[in-house]
PDB file of C-alpha atoms and ligand atoms in Angstrom:
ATOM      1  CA  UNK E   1      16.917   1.040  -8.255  1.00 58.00           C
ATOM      2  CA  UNK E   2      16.312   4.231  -6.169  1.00 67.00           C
ATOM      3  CA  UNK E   3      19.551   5.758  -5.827  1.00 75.00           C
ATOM      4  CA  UNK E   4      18.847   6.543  -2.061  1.00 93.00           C
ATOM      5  CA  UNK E   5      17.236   3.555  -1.077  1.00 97.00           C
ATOM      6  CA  UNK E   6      18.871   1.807   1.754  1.00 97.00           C
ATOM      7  CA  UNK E   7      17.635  -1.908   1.027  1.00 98.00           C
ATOM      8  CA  UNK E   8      18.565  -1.557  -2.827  1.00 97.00           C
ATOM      9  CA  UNK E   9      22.080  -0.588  -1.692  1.00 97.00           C
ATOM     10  CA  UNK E  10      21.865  -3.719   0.434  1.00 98.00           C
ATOM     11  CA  UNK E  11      20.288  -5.743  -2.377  1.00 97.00           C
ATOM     12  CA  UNK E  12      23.521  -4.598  -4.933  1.00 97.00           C
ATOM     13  CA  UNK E  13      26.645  -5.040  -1.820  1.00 96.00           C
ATOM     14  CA  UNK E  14      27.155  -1.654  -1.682  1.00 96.00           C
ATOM     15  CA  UNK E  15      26.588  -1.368   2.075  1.00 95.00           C
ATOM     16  CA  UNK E  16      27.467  -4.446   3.505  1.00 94.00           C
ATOM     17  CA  UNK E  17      25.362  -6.965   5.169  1.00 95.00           C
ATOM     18  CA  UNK E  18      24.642 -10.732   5.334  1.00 97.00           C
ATOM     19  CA  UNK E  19      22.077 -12.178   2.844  1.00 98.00           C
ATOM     20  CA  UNK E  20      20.551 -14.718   4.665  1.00 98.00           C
ATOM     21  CA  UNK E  21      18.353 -15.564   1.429  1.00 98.00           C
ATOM     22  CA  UNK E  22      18.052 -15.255  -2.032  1.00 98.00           C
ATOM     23  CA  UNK E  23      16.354 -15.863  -4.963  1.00 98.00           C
ATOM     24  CA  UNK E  24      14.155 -14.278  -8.476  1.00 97.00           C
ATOM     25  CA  UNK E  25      12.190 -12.170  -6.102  1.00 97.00           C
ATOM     26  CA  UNK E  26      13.049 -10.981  -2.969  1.00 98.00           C
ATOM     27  CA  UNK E  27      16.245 -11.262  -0.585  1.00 98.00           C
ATOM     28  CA  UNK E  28      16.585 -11.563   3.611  1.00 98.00           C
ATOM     29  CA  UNK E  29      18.343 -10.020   5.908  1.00 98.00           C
ATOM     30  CA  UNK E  30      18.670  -9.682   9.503  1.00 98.00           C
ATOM     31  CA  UNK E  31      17.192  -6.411  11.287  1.00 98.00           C
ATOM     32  CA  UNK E  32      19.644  -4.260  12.230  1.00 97.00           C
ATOM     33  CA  UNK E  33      17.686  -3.084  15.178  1.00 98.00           C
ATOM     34  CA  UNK E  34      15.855  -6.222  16.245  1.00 98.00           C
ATOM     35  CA  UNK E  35      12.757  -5.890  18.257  1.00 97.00           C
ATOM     36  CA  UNK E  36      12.690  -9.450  19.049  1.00 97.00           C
ATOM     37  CA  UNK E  37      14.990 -12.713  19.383  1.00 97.00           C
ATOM     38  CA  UNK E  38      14.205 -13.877  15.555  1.00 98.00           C
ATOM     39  CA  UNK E  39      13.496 -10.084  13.858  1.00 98.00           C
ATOM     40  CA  UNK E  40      14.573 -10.658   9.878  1.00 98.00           C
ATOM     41  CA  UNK E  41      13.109  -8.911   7.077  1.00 98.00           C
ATOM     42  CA  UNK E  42      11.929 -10.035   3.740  1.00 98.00           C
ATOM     43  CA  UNK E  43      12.640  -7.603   0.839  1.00 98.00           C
ATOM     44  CA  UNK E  44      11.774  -7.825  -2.999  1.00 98.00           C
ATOM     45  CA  UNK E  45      14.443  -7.398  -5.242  1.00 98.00           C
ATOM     46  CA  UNK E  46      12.129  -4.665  -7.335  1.00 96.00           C
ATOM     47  CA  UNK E  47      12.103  -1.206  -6.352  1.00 96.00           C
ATOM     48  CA  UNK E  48       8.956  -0.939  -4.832  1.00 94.00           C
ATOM     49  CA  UNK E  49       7.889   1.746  -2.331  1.00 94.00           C
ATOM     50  CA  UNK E  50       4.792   0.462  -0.481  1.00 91.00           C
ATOM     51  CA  UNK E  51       1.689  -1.714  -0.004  1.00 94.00           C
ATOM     52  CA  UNK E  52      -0.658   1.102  -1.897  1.00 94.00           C
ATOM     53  CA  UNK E  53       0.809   0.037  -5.223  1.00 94.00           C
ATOM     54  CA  UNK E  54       0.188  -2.971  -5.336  1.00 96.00           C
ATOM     55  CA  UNK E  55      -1.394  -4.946  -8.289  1.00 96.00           C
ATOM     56  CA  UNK E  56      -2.720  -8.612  -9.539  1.00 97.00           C
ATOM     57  CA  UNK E  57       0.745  -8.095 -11.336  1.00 96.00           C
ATOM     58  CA  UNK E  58       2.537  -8.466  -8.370  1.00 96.00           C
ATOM     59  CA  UNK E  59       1.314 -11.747  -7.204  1.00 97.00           C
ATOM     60  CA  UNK E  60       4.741 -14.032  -7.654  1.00 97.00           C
ATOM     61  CA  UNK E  61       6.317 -11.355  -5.866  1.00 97.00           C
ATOM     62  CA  UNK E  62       4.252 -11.445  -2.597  1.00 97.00           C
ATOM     63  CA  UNK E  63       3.563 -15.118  -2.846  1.00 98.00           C
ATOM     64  CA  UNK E  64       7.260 -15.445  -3.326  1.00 98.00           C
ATOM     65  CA  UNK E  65       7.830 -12.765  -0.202  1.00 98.00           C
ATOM     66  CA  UNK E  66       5.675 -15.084   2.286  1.00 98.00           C
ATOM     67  CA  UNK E  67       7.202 -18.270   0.972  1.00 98.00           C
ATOM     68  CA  UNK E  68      10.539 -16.633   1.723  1.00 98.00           C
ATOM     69  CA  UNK E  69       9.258 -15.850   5.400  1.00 98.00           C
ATOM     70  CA  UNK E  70       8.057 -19.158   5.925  1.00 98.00           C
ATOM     71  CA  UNK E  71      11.225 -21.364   5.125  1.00 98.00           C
ATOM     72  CA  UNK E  72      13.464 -18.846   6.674  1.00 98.00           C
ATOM     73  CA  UNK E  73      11.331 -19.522  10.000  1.00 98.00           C
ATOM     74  CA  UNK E  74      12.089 -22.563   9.829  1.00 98.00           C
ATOM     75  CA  UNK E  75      15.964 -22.307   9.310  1.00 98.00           C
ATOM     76  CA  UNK E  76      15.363 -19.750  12.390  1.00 98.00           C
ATOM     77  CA  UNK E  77      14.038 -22.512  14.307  1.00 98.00           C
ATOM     78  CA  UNK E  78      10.787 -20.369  15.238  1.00 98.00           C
ATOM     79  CA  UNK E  79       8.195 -21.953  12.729  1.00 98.00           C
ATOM     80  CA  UNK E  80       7.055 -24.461  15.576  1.00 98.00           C
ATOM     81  CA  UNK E  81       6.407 -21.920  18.166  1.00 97.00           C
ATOM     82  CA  UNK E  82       4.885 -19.148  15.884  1.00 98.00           C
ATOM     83  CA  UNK E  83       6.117 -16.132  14.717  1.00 98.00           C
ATOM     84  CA  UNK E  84       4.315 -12.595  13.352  1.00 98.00           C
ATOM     85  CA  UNK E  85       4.379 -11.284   9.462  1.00 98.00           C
ATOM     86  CA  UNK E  86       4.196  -7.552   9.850  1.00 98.00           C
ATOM     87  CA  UNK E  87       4.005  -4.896   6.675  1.00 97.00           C
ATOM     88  CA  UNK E  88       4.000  -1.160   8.074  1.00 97.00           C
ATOM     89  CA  UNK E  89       2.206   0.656   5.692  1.00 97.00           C
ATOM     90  CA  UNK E  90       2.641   4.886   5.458  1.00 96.00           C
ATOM     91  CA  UNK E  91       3.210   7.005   8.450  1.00 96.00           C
ATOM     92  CA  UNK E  92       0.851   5.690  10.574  1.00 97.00           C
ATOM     93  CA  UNK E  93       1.751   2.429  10.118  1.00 96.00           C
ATOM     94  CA  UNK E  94       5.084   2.796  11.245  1.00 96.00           C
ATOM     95  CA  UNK E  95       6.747   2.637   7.943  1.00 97.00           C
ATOM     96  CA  UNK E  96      10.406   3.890   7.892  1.00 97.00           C
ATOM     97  CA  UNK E  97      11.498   2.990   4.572  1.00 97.00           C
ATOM     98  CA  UNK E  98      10.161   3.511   1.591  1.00 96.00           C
ATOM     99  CA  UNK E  99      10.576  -0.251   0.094  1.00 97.00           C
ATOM    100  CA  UNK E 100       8.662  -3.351   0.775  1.00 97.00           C
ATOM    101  CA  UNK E 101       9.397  -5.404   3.164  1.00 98.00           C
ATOM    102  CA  UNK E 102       8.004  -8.060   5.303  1.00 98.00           C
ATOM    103  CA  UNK E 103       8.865  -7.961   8.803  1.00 98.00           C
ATOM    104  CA  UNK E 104       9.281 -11.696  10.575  1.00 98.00           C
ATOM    105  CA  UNK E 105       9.225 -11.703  14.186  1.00 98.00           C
ATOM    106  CA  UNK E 106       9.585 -14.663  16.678  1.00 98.00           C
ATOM    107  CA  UNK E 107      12.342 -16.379  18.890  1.00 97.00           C
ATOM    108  CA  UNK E 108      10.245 -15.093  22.012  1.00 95.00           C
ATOM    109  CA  UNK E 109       6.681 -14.895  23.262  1.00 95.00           C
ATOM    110  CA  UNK E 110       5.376 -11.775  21.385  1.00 95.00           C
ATOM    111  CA  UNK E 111       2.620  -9.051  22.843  1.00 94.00           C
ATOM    112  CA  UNK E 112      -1.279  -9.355  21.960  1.00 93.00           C
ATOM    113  CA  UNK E 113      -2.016  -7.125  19.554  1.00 87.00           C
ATOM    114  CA  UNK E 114      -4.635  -4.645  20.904  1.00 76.00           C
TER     115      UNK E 114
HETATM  116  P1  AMP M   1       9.768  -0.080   8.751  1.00 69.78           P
HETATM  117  O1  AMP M   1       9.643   0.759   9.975  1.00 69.78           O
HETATM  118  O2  AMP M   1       8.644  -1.082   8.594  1.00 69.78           O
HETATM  119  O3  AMP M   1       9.997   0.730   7.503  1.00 69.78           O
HETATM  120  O4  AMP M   1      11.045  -0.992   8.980  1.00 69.78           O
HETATM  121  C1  AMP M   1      12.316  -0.651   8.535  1.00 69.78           C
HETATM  122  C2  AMP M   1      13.258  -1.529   9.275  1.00 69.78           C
HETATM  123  O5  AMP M   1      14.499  -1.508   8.619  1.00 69.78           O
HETATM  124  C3  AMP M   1      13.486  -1.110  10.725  1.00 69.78           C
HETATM  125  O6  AMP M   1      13.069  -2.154  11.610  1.00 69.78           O
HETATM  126  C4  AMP M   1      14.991  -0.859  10.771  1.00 69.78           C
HETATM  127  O7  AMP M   1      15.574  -1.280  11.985  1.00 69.78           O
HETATM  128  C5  AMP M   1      15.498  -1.656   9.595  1.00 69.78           C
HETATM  129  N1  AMP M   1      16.740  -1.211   9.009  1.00 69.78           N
HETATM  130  C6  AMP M   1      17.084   0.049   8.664  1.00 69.78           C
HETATM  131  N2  AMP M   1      18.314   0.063   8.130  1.00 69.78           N
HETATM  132  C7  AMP M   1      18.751  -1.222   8.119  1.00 69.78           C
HETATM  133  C8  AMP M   1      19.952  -1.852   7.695  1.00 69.78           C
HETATM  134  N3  AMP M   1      20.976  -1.168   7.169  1.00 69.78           N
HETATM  135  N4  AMP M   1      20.067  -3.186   7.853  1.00 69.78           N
HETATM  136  C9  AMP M   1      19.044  -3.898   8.398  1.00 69.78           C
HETATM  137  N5  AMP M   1      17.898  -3.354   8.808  1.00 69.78           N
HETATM  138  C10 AMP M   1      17.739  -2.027   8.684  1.00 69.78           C
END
């Protein structure tokens, strides 16, 4: 637990907001500021700051992450007409906060990507 970290606060209640999922590795909630209709994101429950670190030790925790992502699609109703998994990794990926988190996108017809 990083004392500052907004998604661990989540993760423990002490800011409030509704856990959509949960289970041994990773928790979902709702975007605050969605950039599409269906915009949740798919956190691990471990304290862990970004894509760079990751190791074969973390399989069951990514494989759990994109399991996660998929079922909650479906409860979204978006897993027959598509969605997008999006990590932002460091600055120039867009990356805000500074623990995991899988983006999952859908709900509406979503831009080409480049
Ligand atoms: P990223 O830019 O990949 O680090 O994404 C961080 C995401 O967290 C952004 O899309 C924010 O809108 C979202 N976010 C920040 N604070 C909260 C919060 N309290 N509840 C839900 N989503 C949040």
């Amino acid at each position: 637990m990083a004392n500052d970290c907004i998604f661990c606060k989540i993760r423990d209640g002490k800011i409030p907001s509704e856990i959509l999922h949960r289970d041994d590795v990773c928790f979902v909630i709702r975007d605050i500021a969605p950039k599409a209709t269906v915009h949740l994101l798919v956190i691990p429950n471990e304290h862990f700051l970004e894509l760079t670190g990751l190791t074969p030790g973390h399989a069951d925790m990514i494989s759990g992450m994109f399991l996660a992502a998929k079922e909650m699609a479906k409860r979204e109703g978006i897993d027959k007409s598509g969605y997008r998994l999006v990590f932002n990794q460091g600055s120039d990926g867009g990356q805000e906060v500074p623990h995991l988190h899988l983006h999952v996108l859908g709900g509406r017809k979503l831009a080409a990507m480049g």
